[in-house]
Short mmCIF file of C-alpha atoms in Angstrom, two decimals:
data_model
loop_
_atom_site.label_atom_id
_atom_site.label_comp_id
_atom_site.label_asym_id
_atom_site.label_seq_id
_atom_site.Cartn_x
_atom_site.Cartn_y
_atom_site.Cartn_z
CA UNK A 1 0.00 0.00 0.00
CA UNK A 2 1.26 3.74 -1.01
CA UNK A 3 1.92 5.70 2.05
CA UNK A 4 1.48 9.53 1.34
CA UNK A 5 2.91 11.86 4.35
CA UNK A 6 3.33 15.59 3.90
CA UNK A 7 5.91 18.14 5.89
CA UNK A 8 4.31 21.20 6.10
CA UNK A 9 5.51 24.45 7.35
CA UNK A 10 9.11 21.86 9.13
CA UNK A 11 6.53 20.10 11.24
CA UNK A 12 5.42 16.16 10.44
CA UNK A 13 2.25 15.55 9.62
CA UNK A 14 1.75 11.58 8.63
CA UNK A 15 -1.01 10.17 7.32
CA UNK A 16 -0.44 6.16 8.64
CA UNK A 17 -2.82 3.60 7.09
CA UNK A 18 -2.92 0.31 8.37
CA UNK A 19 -0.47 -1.45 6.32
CA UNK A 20 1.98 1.35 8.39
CA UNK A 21 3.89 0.43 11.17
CA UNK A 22 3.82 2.86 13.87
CA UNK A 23 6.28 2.73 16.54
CA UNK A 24 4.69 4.83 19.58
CA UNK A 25 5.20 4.57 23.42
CA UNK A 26 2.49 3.94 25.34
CA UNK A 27 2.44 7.06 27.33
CA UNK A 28 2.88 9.05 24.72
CA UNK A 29 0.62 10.16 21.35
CA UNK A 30 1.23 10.76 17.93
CA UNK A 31 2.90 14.22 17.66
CA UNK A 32 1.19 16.30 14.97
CA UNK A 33 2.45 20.13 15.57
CA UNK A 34 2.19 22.43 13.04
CA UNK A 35 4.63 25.07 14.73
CA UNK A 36 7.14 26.37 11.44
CA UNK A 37 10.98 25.34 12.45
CA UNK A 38 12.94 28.08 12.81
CA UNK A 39 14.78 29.86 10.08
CA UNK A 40 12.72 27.62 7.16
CA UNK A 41 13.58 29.36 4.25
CA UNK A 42 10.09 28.66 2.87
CA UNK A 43 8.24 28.16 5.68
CA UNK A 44 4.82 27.78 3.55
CA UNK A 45 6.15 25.37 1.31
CA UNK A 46 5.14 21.93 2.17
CA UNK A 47 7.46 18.26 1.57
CA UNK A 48 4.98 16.29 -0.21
CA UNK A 49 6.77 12.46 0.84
CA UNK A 50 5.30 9.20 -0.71
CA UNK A 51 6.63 5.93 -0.03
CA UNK A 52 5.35 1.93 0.70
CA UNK A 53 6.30 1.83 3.92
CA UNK A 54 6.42 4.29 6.71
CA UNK A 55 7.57 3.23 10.49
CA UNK A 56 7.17 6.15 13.06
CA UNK A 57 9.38 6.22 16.39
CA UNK A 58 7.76 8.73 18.50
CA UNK A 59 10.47 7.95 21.29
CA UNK A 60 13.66 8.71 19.02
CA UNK A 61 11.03 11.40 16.93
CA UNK A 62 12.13 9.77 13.81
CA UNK A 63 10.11 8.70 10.86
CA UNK A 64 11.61 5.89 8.39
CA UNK A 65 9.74 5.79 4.95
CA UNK A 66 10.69 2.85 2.69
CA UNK A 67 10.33 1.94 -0.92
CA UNK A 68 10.24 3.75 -3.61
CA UNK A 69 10.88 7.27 -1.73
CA UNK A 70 9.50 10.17 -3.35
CA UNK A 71 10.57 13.63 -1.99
CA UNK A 72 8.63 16.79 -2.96
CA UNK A 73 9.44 20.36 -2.15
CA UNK A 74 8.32 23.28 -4.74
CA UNK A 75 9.63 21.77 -8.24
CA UNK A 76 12.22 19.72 -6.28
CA UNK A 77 11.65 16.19 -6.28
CA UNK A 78 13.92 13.48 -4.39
CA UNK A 79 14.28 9.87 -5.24
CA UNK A 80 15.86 6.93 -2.99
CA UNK A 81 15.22 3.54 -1.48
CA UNK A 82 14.84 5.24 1.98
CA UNK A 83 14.43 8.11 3.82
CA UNK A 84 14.26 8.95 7.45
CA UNK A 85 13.20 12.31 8.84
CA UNK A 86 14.33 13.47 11.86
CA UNK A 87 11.78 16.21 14.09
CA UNK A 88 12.71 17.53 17.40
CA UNK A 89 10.63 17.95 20.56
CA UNK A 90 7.92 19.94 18.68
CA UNK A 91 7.58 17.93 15.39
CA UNK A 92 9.99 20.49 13.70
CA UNK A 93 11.58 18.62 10.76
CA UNK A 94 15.25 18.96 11.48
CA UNK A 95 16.48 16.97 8.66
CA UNK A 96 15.41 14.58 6.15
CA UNK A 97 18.08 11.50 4.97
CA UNK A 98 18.49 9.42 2.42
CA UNK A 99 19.96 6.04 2.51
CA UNK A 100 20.96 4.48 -0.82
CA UNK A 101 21.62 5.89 -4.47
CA UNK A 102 20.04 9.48 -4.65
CA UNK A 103 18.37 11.06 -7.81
CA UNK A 104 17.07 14.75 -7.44
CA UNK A 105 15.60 17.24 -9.88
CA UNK A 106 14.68 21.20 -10.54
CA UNK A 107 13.53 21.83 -13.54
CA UNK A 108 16.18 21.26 -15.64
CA UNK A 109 18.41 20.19 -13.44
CA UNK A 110 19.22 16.77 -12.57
CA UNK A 111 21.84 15.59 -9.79
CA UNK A 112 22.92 12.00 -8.78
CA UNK A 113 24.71 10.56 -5.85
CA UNK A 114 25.33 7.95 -3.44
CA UNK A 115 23.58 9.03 -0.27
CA UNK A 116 22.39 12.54 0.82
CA UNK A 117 20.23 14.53 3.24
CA UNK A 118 17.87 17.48 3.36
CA UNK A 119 18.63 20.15 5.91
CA UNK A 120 15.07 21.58 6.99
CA UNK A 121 16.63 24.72 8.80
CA UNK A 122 18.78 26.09 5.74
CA UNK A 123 17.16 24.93 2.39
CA UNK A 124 20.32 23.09 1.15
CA UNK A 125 20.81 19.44 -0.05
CA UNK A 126 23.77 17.81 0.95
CA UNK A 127 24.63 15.15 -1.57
CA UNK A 128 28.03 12.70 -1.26
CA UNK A 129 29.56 9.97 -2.86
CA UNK A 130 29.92 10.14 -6.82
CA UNK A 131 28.33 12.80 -7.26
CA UNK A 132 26.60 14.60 -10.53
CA UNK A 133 25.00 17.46 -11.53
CA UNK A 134 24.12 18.18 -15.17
CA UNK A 135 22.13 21.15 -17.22
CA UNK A 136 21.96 21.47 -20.46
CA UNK A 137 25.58 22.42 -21.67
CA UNK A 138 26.91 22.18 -18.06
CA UNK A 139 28.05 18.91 -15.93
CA UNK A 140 29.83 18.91 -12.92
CA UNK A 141 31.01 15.76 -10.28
CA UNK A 142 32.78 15.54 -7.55
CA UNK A 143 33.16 14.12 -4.10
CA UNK A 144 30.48 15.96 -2.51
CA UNK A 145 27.64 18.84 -3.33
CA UNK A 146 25.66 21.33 -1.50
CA UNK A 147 22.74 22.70 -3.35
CA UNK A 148 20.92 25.45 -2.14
CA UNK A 149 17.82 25.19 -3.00
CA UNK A 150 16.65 28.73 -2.53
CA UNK A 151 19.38 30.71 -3.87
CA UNK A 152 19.99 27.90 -6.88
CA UNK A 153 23.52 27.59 -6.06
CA UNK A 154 25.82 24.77 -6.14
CA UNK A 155 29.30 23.28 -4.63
CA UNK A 156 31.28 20.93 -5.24
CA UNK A 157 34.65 19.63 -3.45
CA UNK A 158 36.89 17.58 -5.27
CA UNK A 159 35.22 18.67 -8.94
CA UNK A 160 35.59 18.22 -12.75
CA UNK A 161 33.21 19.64 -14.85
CA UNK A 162 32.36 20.16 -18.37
CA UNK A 163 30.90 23.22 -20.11
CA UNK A 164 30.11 23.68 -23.53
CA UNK A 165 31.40 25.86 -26.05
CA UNK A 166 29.72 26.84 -29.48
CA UNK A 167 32.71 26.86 -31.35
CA UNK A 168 33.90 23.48 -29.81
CA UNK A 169 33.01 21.15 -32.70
CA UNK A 170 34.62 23.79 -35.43
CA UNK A 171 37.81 23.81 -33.59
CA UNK A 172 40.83 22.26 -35.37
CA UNK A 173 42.65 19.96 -32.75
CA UNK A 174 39.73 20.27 -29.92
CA UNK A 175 38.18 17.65 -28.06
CA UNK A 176 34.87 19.63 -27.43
CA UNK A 177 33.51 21.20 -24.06
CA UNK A 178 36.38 23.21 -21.69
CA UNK A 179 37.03 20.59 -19.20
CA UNK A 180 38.27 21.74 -15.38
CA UNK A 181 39.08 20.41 -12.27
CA UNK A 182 39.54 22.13 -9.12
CA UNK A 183 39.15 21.41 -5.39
CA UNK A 184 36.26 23.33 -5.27
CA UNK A 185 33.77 24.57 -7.69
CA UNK A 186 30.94 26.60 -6.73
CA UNK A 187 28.07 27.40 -10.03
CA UNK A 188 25.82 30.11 -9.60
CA UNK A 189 22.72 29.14 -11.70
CA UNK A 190 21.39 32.52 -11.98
CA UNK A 191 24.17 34.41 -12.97
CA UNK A 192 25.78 31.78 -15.02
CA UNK A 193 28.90 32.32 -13.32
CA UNK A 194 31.33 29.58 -11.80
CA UNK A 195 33.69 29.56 -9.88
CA UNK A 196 36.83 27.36 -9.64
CA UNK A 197 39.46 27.50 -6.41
CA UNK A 198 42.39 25.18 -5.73
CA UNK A 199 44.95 23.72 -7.88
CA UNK A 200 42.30 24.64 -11.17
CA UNK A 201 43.36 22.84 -14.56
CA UNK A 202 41.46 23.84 -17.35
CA UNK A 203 41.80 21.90 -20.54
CA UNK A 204 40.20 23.31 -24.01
CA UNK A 205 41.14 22.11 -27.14
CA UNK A 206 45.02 21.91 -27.42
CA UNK A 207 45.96 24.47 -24.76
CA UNK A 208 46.02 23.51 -20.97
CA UNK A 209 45.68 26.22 -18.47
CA UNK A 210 46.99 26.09 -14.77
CA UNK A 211 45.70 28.50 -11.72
CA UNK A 212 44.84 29.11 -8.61
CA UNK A 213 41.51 30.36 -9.45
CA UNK A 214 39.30 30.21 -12.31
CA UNK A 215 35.78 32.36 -12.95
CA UNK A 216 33.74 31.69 -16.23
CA UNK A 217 30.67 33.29 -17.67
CA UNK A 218 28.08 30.96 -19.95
CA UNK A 219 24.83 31.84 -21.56
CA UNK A 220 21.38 30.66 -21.00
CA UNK A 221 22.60 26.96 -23.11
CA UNK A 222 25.00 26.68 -20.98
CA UNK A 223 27.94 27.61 -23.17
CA UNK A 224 31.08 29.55 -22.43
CA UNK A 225 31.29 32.82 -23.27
CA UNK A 226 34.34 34.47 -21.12
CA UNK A 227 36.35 33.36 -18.22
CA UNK A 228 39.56 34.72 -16.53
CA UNK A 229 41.37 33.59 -13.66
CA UNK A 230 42.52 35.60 -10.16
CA UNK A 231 44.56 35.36 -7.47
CA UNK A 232 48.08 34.78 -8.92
CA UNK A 233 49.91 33.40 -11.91
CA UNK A 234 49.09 31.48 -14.58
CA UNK A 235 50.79 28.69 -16.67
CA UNK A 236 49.96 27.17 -19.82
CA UNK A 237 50.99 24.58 -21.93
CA UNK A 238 50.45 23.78 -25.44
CA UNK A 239 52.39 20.79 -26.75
CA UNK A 240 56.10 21.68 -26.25
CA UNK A 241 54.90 25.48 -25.75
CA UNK A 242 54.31 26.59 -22.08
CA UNK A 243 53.52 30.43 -21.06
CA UNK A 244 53.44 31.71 -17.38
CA UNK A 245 51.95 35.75 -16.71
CA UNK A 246 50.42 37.53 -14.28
CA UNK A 247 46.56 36.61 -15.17
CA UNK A 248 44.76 35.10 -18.60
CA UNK A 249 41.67 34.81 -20.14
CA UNK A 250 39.56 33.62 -22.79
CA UNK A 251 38.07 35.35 -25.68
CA UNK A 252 36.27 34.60 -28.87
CA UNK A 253 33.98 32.42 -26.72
CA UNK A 254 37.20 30.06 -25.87
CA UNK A 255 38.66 29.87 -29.02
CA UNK A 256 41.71 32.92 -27.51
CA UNK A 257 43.25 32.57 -24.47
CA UNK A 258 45.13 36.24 -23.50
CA UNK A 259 48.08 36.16 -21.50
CA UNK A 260 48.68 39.57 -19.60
CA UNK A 261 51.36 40.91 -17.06
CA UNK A 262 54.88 39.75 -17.80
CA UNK A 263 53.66 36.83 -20.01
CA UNK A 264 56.74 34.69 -21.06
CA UNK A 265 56.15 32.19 -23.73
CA UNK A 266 59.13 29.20 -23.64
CA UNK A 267 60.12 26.83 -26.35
CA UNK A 268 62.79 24.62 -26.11
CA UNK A 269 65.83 26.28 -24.87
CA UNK A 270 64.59 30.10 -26.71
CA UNK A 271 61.58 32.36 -25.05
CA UNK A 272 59.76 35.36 -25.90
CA UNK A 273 58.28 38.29 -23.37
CA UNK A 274 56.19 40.80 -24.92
CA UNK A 275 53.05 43.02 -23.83
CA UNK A 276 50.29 40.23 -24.25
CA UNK A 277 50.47 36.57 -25.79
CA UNK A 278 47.38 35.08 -27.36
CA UNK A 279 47.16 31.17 -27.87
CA UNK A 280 44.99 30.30 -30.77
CA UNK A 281 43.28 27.47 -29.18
CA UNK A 282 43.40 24.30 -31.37
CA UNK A 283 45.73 25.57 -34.17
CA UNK A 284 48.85 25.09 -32.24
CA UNK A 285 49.70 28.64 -32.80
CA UNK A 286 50.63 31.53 -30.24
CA UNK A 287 50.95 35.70 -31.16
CA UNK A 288 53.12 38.04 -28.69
CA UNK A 289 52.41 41.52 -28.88
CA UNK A 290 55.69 43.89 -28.92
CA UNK A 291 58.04 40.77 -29.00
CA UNK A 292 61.34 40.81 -27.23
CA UNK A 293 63.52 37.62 -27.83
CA UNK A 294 65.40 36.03 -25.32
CA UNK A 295 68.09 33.23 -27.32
CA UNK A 296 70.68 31.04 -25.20
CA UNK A 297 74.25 32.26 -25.90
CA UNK A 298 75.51 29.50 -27.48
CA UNK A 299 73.03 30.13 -30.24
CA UNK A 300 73.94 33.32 -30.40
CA UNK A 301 77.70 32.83 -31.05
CA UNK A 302 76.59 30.22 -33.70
CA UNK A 303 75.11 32.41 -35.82
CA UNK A 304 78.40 35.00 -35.64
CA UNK A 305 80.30 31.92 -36.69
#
């Protein structure tokens, strides 16, 4: 039998049919407060839950729904095997967890994992092991991922990601979407704007770029259209080619990437410094503005030989 519970304002309301277990003391009764928990970011919003099985532990105020789990907040809908919630002395909903592998959506978004849980008190999903989040041009995984489910932001430890590019499948030498990892990503879905801190390595088409800290800009599909990095200098690689400046970024919606302050650009045992360097990205190519050539000196007495 389909057990159909809802969560209203972060107090439990359960609806228990007979094939429900409920687990309830004898000197106490079922606890049905309606009092909002504190600091519910939608406090009017109601968690629609729907499961086979529901068992309800008065004592330890915990509520175990099993089977088929369906979690419902606004447009955000949870799936897993099981779920326990977890209300305090006044039926608040603290938390909500999910045992087993974890599917959520909103709207267009869809993320994945191993296990998560459902903080009540600050709107955010906590997601952890192998975990995904794709839209449209834009995936991301990682370790672990806090979504916050009223602000529509995202973050990821331990992350790659993809993001498309328009240009990606006309580029000579590419392999398709910018791909980045980072210790930390964190994607605004409003702005379009994300963010990439610790040890960032961005990869697009033939030209690898290395930073501390990596910000990029897409449109409404998802695809690139700037990004630039912060917080210290760069280096970049592209076959035998590597560059090192001050900052870089991408233009042409990824098919330039601009290196500025002091950019040096090595090859072999010769290197050039000029004003800025731009790396054509899949053509194997690099331009230095206001060149200034630095040779080794033993190829400089060859050549008065």
């Amino acid at each position: 039998m389909n057990v159909r519970s809802w969560i209203w304002a972060g107090s439990i309301l359960a609806a228990l049919p007979s094939a429900a277990k409920a687990v309830t003391p004898p000197d106490e009764s079922p606890a049905a407060a309606v009092e909002p928990a504190a600091a519910t970011r939608e406090p009017s919003a109601p968690i629609d839950l729907r499961s086979e099985t529901l068992t309800v532990d008065h004592r330890r105020h915990r509520a175990v729904f099993g089977g088929g789990v369906v979690a419902s907040r606004g447009d955000l809908e949870v799936r897993c095997p099981m779920l326990t919630a977890v209300y305090d002395n006044a039926s608040r909903v603290r938390e909500v967890s999910c045992d087993g592998p974890v599917s959520a959506t909103q709207g267009a978004r869809t993320m994945t994992s191993r296990s998560g849980y459902f903080d009540n008190v600050t709107g955010e999903l906590h997601l952890s092991g192998e975990t995904t989040l794709v839209e449209e041009g834009r995936s991301f995984s990682g370790e672990t991922l806090v979504y916050e489910t009223g602000s529509s932001q995202a973050t990821l430890v331990r992350a790659r990601a993809e993001l498309s590019g328009d240009d990606a499948a006309d580029l000579p030498g590419s392999t398709g979407p910018m791909r980045i990892t980072a210790d930390k990503v964190t994607h605004d879905f409003a702005r379009h704007r994300t963010i990439f801190s610790g040890n960032v390595v961005a990869v697009r088409g033939d030209v690898v770029v290395r930073a501390s800290r990596l910000v990029t800009i897409g449109d409404d599909r998802g695809h690139v259209e700037s990004g630039w990095t912060e917080g210290g200098p760069v280096r970049v690689e592209q076959g035998a080619r590597q560059g090192t400046a001050e900052r870089a970024h991408f233009a042409g919606g990824g098919k330039r990437l601009v290196l500025e302050g002091n950019p040096v650009i090595t090859e072999g045992s010769s290197s050039l410094r000029g004003d800025r360097a731009v790396f054509q990205v899949g053509q194997g190519r690099v331009e230095i503005e206001k060149p200034r050539a630095v040779f080794p000196v033993e190829e400089l007495q060859k050549g008065t030989k």
